[in-house]
Coordinates of C-alpha atoms and ligand atoms in Angstrom, one line a residue:
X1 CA 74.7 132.1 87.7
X2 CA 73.1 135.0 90.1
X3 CA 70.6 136.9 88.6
X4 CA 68.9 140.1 89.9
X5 CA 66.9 140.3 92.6
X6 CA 66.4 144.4 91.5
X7 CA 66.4 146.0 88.2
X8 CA 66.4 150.0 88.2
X9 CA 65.7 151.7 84.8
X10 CA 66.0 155.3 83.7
X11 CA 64.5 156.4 87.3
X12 CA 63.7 159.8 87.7
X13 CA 62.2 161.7 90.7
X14 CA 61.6 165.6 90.5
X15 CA 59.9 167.3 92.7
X16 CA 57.7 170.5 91.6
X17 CA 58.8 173.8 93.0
X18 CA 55.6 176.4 94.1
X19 CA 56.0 180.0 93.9
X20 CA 54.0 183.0 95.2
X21 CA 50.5 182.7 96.8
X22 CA 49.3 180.5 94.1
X23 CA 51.8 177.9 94.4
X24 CA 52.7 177.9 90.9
X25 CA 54.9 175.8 89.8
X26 CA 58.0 177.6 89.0
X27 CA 60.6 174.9 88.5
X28 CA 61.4 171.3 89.4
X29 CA 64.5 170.0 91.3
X30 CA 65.9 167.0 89.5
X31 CA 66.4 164.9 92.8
X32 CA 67.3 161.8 91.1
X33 CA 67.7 162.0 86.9
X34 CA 67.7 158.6 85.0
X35 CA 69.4 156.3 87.3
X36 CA 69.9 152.8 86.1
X37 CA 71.4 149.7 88.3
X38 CA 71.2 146.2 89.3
X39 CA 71.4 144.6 92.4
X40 CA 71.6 140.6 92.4
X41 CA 70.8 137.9 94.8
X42 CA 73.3 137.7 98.0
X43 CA 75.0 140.8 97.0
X44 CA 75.2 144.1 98.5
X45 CA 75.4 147.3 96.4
X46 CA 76.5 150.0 98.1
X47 CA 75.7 153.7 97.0
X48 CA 77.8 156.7 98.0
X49 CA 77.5 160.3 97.3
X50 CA 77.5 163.5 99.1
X51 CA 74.0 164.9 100.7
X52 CA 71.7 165.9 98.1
X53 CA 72.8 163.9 95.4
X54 CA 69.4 161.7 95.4
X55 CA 71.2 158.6 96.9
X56 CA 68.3 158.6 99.5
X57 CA 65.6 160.0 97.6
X58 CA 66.6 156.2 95.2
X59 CA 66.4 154.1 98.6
X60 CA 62.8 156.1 99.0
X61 CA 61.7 155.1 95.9
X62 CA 62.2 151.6 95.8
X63 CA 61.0 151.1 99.1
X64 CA 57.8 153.0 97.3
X65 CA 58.2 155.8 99.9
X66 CA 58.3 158.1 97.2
X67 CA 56.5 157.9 93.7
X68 CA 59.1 157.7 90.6
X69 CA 58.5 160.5 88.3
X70 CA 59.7 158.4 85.8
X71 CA 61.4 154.8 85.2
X72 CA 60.6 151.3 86.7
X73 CA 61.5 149.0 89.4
X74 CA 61.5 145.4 88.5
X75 CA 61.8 143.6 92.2
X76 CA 62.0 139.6 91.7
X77 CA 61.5 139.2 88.4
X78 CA 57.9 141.9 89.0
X79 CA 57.5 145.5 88.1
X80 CA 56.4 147.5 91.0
X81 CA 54.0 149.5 89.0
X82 CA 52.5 146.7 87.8
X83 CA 51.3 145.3 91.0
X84 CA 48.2 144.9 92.6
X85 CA 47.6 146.2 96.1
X86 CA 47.5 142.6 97.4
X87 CA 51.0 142.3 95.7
X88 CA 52.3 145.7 97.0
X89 CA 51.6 144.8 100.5
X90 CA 53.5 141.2 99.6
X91 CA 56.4 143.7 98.0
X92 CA 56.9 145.5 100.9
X93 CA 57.2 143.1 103.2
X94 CA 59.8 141.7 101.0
X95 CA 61.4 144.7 101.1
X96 CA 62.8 146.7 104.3
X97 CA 64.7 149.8 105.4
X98 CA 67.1 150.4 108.0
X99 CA 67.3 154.1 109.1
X100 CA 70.2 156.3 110.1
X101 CA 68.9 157.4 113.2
X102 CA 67.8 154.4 115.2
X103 CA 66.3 156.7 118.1
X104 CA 63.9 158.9 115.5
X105 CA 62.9 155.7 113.9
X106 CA 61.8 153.8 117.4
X107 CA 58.4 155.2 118.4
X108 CA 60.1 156.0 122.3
X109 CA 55.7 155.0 124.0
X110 CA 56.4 151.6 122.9
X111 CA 58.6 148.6 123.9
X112 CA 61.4 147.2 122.2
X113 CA 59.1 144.0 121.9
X114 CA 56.0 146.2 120.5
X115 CA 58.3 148.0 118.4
X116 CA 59.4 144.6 116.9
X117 CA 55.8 142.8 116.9
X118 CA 54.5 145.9 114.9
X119 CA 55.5 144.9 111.4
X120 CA 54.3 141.3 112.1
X121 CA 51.0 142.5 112.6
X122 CA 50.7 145.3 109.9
X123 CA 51.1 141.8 107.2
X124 CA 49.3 139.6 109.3
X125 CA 51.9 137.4 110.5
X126 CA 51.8 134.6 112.9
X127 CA 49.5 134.4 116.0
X128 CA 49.7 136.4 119.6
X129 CA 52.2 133.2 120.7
X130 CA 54.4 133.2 117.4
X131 CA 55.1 136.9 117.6
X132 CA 56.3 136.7 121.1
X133 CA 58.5 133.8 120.1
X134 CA 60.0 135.5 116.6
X135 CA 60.6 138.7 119.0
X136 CA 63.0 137.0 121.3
X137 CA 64.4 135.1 118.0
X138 CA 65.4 138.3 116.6
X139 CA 66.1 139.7 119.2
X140 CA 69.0 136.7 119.7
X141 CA 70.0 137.3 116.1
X142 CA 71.1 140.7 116.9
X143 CA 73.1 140.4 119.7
X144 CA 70.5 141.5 122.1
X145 CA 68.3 139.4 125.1
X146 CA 64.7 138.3 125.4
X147 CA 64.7 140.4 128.6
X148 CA 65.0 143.7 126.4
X149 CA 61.7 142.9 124.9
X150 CA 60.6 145.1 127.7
X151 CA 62.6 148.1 128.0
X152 CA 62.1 151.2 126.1
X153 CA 64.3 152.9 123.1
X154 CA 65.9 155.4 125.4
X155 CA 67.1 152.7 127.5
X156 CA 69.7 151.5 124.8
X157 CA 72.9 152.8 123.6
X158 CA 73.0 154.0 120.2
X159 CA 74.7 150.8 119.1
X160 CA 72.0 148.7 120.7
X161 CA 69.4 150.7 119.3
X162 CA 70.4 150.2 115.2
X163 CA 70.6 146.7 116.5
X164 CA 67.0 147.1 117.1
X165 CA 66.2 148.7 114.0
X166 CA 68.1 145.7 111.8
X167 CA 65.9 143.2 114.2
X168 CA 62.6 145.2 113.3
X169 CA 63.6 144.9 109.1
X170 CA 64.1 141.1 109.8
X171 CA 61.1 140.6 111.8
X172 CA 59.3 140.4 108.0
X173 CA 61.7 137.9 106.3
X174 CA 62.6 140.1 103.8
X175 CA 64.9 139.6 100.4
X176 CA 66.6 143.0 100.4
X177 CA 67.1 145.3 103.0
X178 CA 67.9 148.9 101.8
X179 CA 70.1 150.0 104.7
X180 CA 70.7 154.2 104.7
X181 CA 73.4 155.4 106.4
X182 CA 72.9 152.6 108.4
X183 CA 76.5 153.3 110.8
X184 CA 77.1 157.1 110.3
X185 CA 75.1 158.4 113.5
X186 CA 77.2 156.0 115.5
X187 CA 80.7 156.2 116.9
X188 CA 83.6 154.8 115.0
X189 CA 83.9 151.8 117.5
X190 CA 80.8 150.7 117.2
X191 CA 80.1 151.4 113.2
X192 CA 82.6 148.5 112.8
X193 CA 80.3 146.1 115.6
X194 CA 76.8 146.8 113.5
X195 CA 79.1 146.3 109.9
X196 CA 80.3 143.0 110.9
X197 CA 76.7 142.1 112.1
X198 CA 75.0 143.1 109.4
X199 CA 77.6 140.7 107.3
X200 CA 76.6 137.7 109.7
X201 CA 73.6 138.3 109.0
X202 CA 73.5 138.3 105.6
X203 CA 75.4 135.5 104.9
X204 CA 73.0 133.6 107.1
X205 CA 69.6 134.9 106.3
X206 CA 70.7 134.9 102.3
X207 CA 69.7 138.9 102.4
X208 CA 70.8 141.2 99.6
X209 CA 71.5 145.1 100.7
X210 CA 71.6 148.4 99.2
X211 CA 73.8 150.2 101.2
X212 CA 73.8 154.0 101.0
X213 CA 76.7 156.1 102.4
X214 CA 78.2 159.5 101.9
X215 CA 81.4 157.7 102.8
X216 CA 83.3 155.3 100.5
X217 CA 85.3 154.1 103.5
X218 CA 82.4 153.0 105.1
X219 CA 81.3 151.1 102.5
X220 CA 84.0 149.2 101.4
X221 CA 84.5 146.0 103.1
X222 CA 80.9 145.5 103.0
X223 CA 80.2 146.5 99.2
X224 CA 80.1 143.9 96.2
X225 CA 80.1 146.5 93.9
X226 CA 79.6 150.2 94.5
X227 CA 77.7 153.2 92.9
X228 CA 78.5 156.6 92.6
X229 CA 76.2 159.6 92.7
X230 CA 76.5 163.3 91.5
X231 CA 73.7 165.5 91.4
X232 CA 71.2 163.0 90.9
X233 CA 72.9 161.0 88.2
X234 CA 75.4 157.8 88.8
X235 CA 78.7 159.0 87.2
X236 CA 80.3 155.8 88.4
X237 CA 79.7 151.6 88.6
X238 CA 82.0 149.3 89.3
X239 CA 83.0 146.1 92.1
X240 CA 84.4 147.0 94.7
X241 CA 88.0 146.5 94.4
X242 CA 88.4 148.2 90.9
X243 CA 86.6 151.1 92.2
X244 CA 89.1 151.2 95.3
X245 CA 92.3 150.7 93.5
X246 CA 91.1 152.3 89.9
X247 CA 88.4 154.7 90.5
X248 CA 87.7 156.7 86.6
X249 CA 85.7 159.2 87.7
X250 CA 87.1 162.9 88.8
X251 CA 84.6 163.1 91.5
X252 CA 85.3 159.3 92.4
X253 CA 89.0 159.8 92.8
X254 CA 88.5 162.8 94.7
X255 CA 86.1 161.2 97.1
X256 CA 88.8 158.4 97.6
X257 CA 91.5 160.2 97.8
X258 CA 90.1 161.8 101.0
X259 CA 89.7 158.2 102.5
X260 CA 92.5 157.1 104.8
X261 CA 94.6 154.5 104.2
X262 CA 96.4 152.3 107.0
X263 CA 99.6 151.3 104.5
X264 CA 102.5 154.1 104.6
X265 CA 103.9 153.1 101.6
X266 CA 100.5 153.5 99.7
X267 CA 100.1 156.7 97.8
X268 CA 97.1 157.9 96.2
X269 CA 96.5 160.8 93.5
X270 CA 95.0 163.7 95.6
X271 CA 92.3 165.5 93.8
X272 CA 90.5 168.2 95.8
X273 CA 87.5 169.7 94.5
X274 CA 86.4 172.8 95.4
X275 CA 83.4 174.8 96.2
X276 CA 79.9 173.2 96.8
X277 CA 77.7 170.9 95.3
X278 CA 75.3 173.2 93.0
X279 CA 71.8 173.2 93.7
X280 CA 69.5 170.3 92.1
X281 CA 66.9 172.6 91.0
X282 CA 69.4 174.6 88.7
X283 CA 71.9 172.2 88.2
X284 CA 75.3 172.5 85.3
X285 CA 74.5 172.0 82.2
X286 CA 76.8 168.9 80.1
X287 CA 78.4 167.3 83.0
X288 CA 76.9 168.1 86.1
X289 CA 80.4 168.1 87.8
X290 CA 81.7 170.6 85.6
X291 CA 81.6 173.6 87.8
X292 CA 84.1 171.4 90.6
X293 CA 86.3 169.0 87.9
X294 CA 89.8 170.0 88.3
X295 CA 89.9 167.9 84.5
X296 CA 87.4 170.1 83.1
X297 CA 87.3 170.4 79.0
X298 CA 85.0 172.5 76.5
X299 CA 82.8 169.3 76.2
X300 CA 82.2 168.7 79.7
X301 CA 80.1 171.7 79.6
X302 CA 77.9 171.2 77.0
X303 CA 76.9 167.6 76.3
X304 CA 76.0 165.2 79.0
X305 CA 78.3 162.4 79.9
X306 CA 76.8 158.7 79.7
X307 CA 77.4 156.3 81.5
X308 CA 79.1 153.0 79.7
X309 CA 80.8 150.2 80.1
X310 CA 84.6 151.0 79.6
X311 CA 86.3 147.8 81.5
X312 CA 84.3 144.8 82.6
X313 CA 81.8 145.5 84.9
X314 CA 83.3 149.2 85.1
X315 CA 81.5 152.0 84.2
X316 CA 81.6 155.5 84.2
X317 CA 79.5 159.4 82.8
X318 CA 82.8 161.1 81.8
X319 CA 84.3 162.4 78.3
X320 CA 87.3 161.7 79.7
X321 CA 87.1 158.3 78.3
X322 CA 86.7 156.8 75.0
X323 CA 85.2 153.6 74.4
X324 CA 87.6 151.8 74.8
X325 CA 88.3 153.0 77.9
X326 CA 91.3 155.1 77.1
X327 CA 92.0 158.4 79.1
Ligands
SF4_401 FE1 85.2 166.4 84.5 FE2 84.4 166.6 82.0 FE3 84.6 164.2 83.1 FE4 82.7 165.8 83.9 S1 82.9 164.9 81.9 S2 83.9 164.6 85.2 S3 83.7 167.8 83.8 S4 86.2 165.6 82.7

C-alpha cells in the first residue's frame, strides 16, 4: 500500500495588513485558510487555481519559505515544527522547488556548473571531485552536456534553462520536489519537452511532485490526483480522471470547461463565471465563490461549504451536494 510521504492539516497563512504611520495592523488577508491534503510516495499532486488563490503561498510554506500561521506539516512520517535545526537543514534538502522563471532563479555571475554545485555545498555534500562528477551527472539527466557546466544562464534558451533549474533541485537527492508553474513561462512546444522530462525523471529517481498550475490543462497528464483552490481554500479533491470527466465543483467545471479538447464529438457544459476574483483580505462570506457561482443559493452565502468526501477519493466545499453525493 503507498502511504504519504506529506500530510497537510488545517494550514493557514495570513499575513497582517499595516495602516497609517504606525503600521497598525488594520486587517489580515487570508492567503491560504485551512487547507488540508495528502501527497503519497511516487505520486504527483497537482494544484490549480487562479493567481491569488494561495496555491503558491502552500508551495512556500512547505518548503518553509513562509511560516504557517496555523496547521502542520507532517513530511516522512515528521512534523516540520517539531524539528530540530539539524533536522530542518536534513528536511530541506529532502525537499526542493522548481521555479517558474528559470532566468530570475539562476544567479546570471555564476556558471551553470556553480549554479548546480551550490546546493551541494550549502548541505555539505561530497568533496571538490564528487561535485564536479554529480554536476555533469545531472547535467546528463536533464538532457543537457558536461561542456555547459561552463556557460552562463543567459546563454540557454528558456527550455534549457528550467532544464537547469530541475537539475539544480536534483543535485540534493530529494523525496519531493514542489515544482510551481514549472512550464507556464515557456512556449507551448517546449512546455510539453520539460512535462515529459520531468515524468522520466520521476519514474526513475522515485520522486513525488506537487505540481502547481493556474491551468488544469497543463496539469493533467502529469497529475495523479489534482486540487482545486478558491480564495485560499481547496473547494475540490479528486484523481485525475474523475476530476477531468466529472468535475463537482462550479468553479472546477468552469475552469475545465475553458480547456480545449482535441475530440469534435466531445462536449462539455460551459460555465462562465464572471467578474474577478474578490480580494483575500475582504473575502465573501459562506462560500467564497458566491459572488461568481452561476448556481448560487441562499446558503451559499452564509455558511461555509466543507469540504467531504462525496464519491471515493472525490471531494468537494459545495452545498450543492448532499452526503451522499447527490446534486
Ligand atoms: Fe456555488 Fe453555493 Fe456551491 Fe459555492 S456553495 S460553489 S456558491 S453552489
Amino acid at each position: 500500500m503507498t502511504e504519504p510521504l506529506l500530510k497537510v492539516k488545517g494550514l493557514k497563512k495570513y499575513f497582517p495588513i499595516h495602516r497609517g504611520m504606525l503600521g497598525k495592523v488594520s486587517g489580515q488577508v487570508k492567503a491560504v485558510d485551512d487547507v488540508s491534503f495528502y501527497v503519497n510516495k511516487g505520486e504527483t499532486l497537482g494544484i490549480v487555481g487562479e493567481s491569488g488563490c494561495g496555491k503558491s503561498t502552500t508551495g512556500r510554506m512547505l518548503m518553509r519559505l513562509l511560516e504557517p500561521t496555523e496547521g502542520s506539516i507532517e513530511f516522512d512520517g515528521k512534523l516540520l515544527s517539531d524539528l530540530s535545526k539539524e533536522e530542518m537543514r536534513k528536511a530541506r534538502r529532502e525537499i526542493q522547488m522548481v521555479f517558474q522563471d528559470p532566468y530570475a532563479s539562476l544567479n546570471p555571475r555564476h556558471s551553470i556548473g556553480k549554479i548546480l554545485e551550490e546546493p551541494l555545498i550549502v548541505h555539505g555534500i561530497g568533496d571538490a571531485r564528487e561535485r564536479k562528477k554529480k554536476v555533469i551527472e545531472f547535467l546528463e539527466i536533464v538532457g543537457l552536456s558536461s561542456y555547459h557546466a561552463k556557460r552562463y544562464p543567459h546563454q540557454f534558451s528558456g527550455g534549457q534553462r528550467q532544464r537547469i533549474g530541475i537539475a539544480r533541485a536534483l543535485m540534493t537527492n530529494p523525496k519531493l520536489i514542489i515544482a510551481d508553474e514549472p512550464v507556464s513561462a515557456l512556449d507551448v512546444s517546449i512546455q510539453a519537452q520539460v512535462l515529459n522530462l520531468m515524468q522520466d525523471l520521476q519514474k526513475e529517481l522515485k520522486l513525488t511532485y506537487i505540481f502547481i498550475a493556474h491551468d488544469l490543462g497543463v496539469v493533467r497528464h502529469i497529475s495523479d490526483r489534482v486540487g482545486v483552490m478558491y480564495l485560499g481554500k481547496m473547494v475540490e479533491l479528486a484523481d485525475s480522471e474523475s476530476l477531468y470527466s466529472n468535475p463537482l465543483h462550479p468553479y472546477s467545471k468552469a475552469l475545465l470547461s475553458a480547456v480545449p479538447v482535441p475530440d469534435p464529438n466531445f462536449t462539455r457544459e460551459q460555465i462562465l463565471i464572471k467578474g474577478d476574483i474578490p480580494s483575500p483580505s475582504n473575502p465573501p462570506t459562506g462560500c467564497t465563490f458566491h459572488t461568481r457561482c452561476p448556481f448560487k443559493m441562499e446558503i451559499c452565502t452564509k455558511v461555509v461549504p466543507v469540504l467531504t468526501e462525496v464519491e471515493k477519493g472525490h471531494s468537494v466545499a459545495c452545498h450543492l451536494y448532499n452526503e451522499q453525493g447527490q446534486q
